[in-house]
Amino acid sequence: MKLETLLLRSLFAACLLVCGWMMASMLFMPGPVQLAGSVDSARLGVMLAVPGTCMLPPDGVVCPRQDS
């Protein structure tokens, strides 16, 4: 019974320590982090994340393609 209690307490302490490190890194980060990749790929990612003008209706029918 002592071994299980010791293991649980050490696991709790380790989890608390890791959570504290993560919280400290979020709070005391010196500046914004630049993600890997170029600026062009970041713009492409934003453009892909933004929905188009025609959303998929609830009946499942796909919107017709509009030529511009």
Short mmCIF file of N, CA and C in Angstrom, two decimals:
data_model
loop_
_atom_site.label_atom_id
_atom_site.label_comp_id
_atom_site.label_asym_id
_atom_site.label_seq_id
_atom_site.Cartn_x
_atom_site.Cartn_y
_atom_site.Cartn_z
N MET A 1 0.82 -1.19 0.00
CA MET A 1 0.00 0.00 0.00
C MET A 1 0.87 1.26 0.00
N LYS A 2 2.01 1.20 0.64
CA LYS A 2 2.90 2.37 0.68
C LYS A 2 3.46 2.67 -0.70
N LEU A 3 3.79 1.63 -1.47
CA LEU A 3 4.35 1.82 -2.80
C LEU A 3 3.35 2.53 -3.71
N GLU A 4 2.09 2.11 -3.68
CA GLU A 4 1.06 2.73 -4.51
C GLU A 4 0.87 4.19 -4.14
N THR A 5 0.86 4.48 -2.87
CA THR A 5 0.70 5.86 -2.40
C THR A 5 1.88 6.71 -2.85
N LEU A 6 3.07 6.17 -2.74
CA LEU A 6 4.26 6.89 -3.17
C LEU A 6 4.23 7.15 -4.68
N LEU A 7 3.81 6.14 -5.46
CA LEU A 7 3.73 6.31 -6.91
C LEU A 7 2.68 7.36 -7.29
N LEU A 8 1.52 7.32 -6.64
CA LEU A 8 0.48 8.29 -6.95
C LEU A 8 0.90 9.71 -6.58
N ARG A 9 1.56 9.86 -5.44
CA ARG A 9 2.02 11.19 -5.03
C ARG A 9 3.10 11.71 -5.97
N SER A 10 4.01 10.83 -6.39
CA SER A 10 5.06 11.28 -7.30
C SER A 10 4.48 11.60 -8.68
N LEU A 11 3.49 10.85 -9.13
CA LEU A 11 2.83 11.14 -10.40
C LEU A 11 2.11 12.48 -10.32
N PHE A 12 1.44 12.74 -9.22
CA PHE A 12 0.75 14.02 -9.03
C PHE A 12 1.76 15.17 -9.04
N ALA A 13 2.88 15.00 -8.36
CA ALA A 13 3.91 16.04 -8.32
C ALA A 13 4.49 16.28 -9.71
N ALA A 14 4.72 15.21 -10.47
CA ALA A 14 5.26 15.35 -11.82
C ALA A 14 4.27 16.08 -12.73
N CYS A 15 3.00 15.74 -12.63
CA CYS A 15 1.99 16.42 -13.44
C CYS A 15 1.88 17.88 -13.07
N LEU A 16 1.94 18.17 -11.78
CA LEU A 16 1.89 19.56 -11.32
C LEU A 16 3.10 20.34 -11.83
N LEU A 17 4.26 19.72 -11.83
CA LEU A 17 5.47 20.37 -12.31
C LEU A 17 5.39 20.66 -13.80
N VAL A 18 4.91 19.70 -14.59
CA VAL A 18 4.80 19.89 -16.04
C VAL A 18 3.77 20.97 -16.35
N CYS A 19 2.64 20.96 -15.65
CA CYS A 19 1.63 21.99 -15.87
C CYS A 19 2.17 23.37 -15.49
N GLY A 20 2.94 23.45 -14.43
CA GLY A 20 3.55 24.71 -14.04
C GLY A 20 4.53 25.22 -15.08
N TRP A 21 5.33 24.33 -15.66
CA TRP A 21 6.26 24.72 -16.72
C TRP A 21 5.51 25.25 -17.94
N MET A 22 4.43 24.56 -18.30
CA MET A 22 3.66 25.00 -19.47
C MET A 22 3.01 26.35 -19.22
N MET A 23 2.46 26.55 -18.03
CA MET A 23 1.82 27.82 -17.70
C MET A 23 2.86 28.95 -17.69
N ALA A 24 4.03 28.69 -17.13
CA ALA A 24 5.08 29.70 -17.09
C ALA A 24 5.56 30.04 -18.50
N SER A 25 5.67 29.05 -19.36
CA SER A 25 6.12 29.33 -20.73
C SER A 25 5.07 30.14 -21.49
N MET A 26 3.79 29.93 -21.20
CA MET A 26 2.75 30.72 -21.86
C MET A 26 2.73 32.15 -21.33
N LEU A 27 2.94 32.33 -20.04
CA LEU A 27 2.86 33.65 -19.45
C LEU A 27 4.09 34.50 -19.71
N PHE A 28 5.25 33.88 -19.71
CA PHE A 28 6.49 34.65 -19.81
C PHE A 28 7.19 34.49 -21.15
N MET A 29 6.45 34.20 -22.19
CA MET A 29 7.03 34.11 -23.53
C MET A 29 7.45 35.52 -23.95
N PRO A 30 8.67 35.69 -24.46
CA PRO A 30 9.14 37.04 -24.77
C PRO A 30 8.39 37.73 -25.91
N GLY A 31 7.86 37.01 -26.85
CA GLY A 31 7.15 37.64 -27.96
C GLY A 31 6.38 36.60 -28.74
N PRO A 32 5.74 37.05 -29.82
CA PRO A 32 4.99 36.09 -30.63
C PRO A 32 5.93 35.09 -31.31
N VAL A 33 5.44 33.90 -31.48
CA VAL A 33 6.24 32.83 -32.05
C VAL A 33 5.97 32.76 -33.55
N GLN A 34 7.02 32.72 -34.34
CA GLN A 34 6.90 32.57 -35.79
C GLN A 34 6.84 31.08 -36.10
N LEU A 35 5.75 30.64 -36.69
CA LEU A 35 5.62 29.24 -37.04
C LEU A 35 6.48 28.94 -38.25
N ALA A 36 6.82 27.69 -38.42
CA ALA A 36 7.67 27.29 -39.54
C ALA A 36 6.95 27.53 -40.85
N GLY A 37 7.68 27.94 -41.83
CA GLY A 37 7.09 28.19 -43.14
C GLY A 37 7.24 29.65 -43.52
N SER A 38 7.00 29.93 -44.75
CA SER A 38 7.14 31.30 -45.23
C SER A 38 5.83 32.05 -45.05
N VAL A 39 5.87 33.32 -45.36
CA VAL A 39 4.68 34.16 -45.25
C VAL A 39 3.63 33.74 -46.27
N ASP A 40 4.06 33.33 -47.46
CA ASP A 40 3.11 32.92 -48.50
C ASP A 40 2.30 31.71 -48.08
N SER A 41 2.96 30.76 -47.43
CA SER A 41 2.23 29.57 -46.99
C SER A 41 1.27 29.91 -45.85
N ALA A 42 1.62 30.91 -45.04
CA ALA A 42 0.71 31.33 -43.97
C ALA A 42 -0.53 31.98 -44.57
N ARG A 43 -0.35 32.80 -45.61
CA ARG A 43 -1.51 33.42 -46.26
C ARG A 43 -2.39 32.35 -46.90
N LEU A 44 -1.79 31.35 -47.49
CA LEU A 44 -2.55 30.27 -48.11
C LEU A 44 -3.36 29.53 -47.06
N GLY A 45 -2.78 29.29 -45.89
CA GLY A 45 -3.50 28.61 -44.82
C GLY A 45 -4.70 29.40 -44.35
N VAL A 46 -4.56 30.73 -44.26
CA VAL A 46 -5.68 31.57 -43.85
C VAL A 46 -6.76 31.55 -44.91
N MET A 47 -6.36 31.59 -46.17
CA MET A 47 -7.35 31.58 -47.25
C MET A 47 -8.11 30.25 -47.29
N LEU A 48 -7.44 29.15 -46.98
CA LEU A 48 -8.12 27.87 -46.96
C LEU A 48 -9.05 27.73 -45.76
N ALA A 49 -8.73 28.42 -44.66
CA ALA A 49 -9.54 28.31 -43.46
C ALA A 49 -10.81 29.14 -43.55
N VAL A 50 -10.81 30.19 -44.36
CA VAL A 50 -11.98 31.06 -44.50
C VAL A 50 -12.98 30.38 -45.43
N PRO A 51 -14.23 30.26 -45.00
CA PRO A 51 -15.22 29.60 -45.85
C PRO A 51 -15.55 30.45 -47.08
N GLY A 52 -15.98 29.78 -48.13
CA GLY A 52 -16.36 30.47 -49.36
C GLY A 52 -17.70 31.16 -49.21
N THR A 53 -18.19 31.71 -50.32
CA THR A 53 -19.46 32.43 -50.27
C THR A 53 -20.64 31.47 -50.19
N CYS A 54 -20.49 30.25 -50.67
CA CYS A 54 -21.59 29.30 -50.70
C CYS A 54 -21.31 28.18 -49.70
N MET A 55 -22.04 28.16 -48.63
CA MET A 55 -21.88 27.10 -47.63
C MET A 55 -22.73 25.90 -48.03
N LEU A 56 -22.38 24.75 -47.53
CA LEU A 56 -23.14 23.53 -47.83
C LEU A 56 -24.48 23.58 -47.08
N PRO A 57 -25.59 23.55 -47.81
CA PRO A 57 -26.90 23.61 -47.15
C PRO A 57 -27.19 22.32 -46.37
N PRO A 58 -28.18 22.36 -45.47
CA PRO A 58 -28.47 21.19 -44.65
C PRO A 58 -28.95 19.99 -45.44
N ASP A 59 -29.53 20.19 -46.63
CA ASP A 59 -30.02 19.04 -47.40
C ASP A 59 -28.89 18.30 -48.11
N GLY A 60 -27.65 18.85 -48.10
CA GLY A 60 -26.52 18.16 -48.67
C GLY A 60 -26.27 18.44 -50.13
N VAL A 61 -27.06 19.31 -50.73
CA VAL A 61 -26.87 19.63 -52.15
C VAL A 61 -25.70 20.60 -52.27
N VAL A 62 -24.78 20.31 -53.17
CA VAL A 62 -23.60 21.15 -53.34
C VAL A 62 -23.98 22.38 -54.16
N CYS A 63 -23.44 23.52 -53.79
CA CYS A 63 -23.72 24.77 -54.49
C CYS A 63 -23.10 24.72 -55.90
N PRO A 64 -23.76 25.30 -56.87
CA PRO A 64 -23.18 25.34 -58.22
C PRO A 64 -21.97 26.26 -58.25
N ARG A 65 -21.02 25.94 -59.11
CA ARG A 65 -19.81 26.75 -59.23
C ARG A 65 -20.14 28.01 -60.04
N GLN A 66 -19.71 29.16 -59.50
CA GLN A 66 -19.96 30.43 -60.19
C GLN A 66 -18.68 30.86 -60.89
N ASP A 67 -18.78 31.16 -62.16
CA ASP A 67 -17.62 31.66 -62.91
C ASP A 67 -17.51 33.16 -62.67
N SER A 68 -16.30 33.61 -62.39
CA SER A 68 -16.12 35.05 -62.16
C SER A 68 -15.16 35.65 -63.14
#
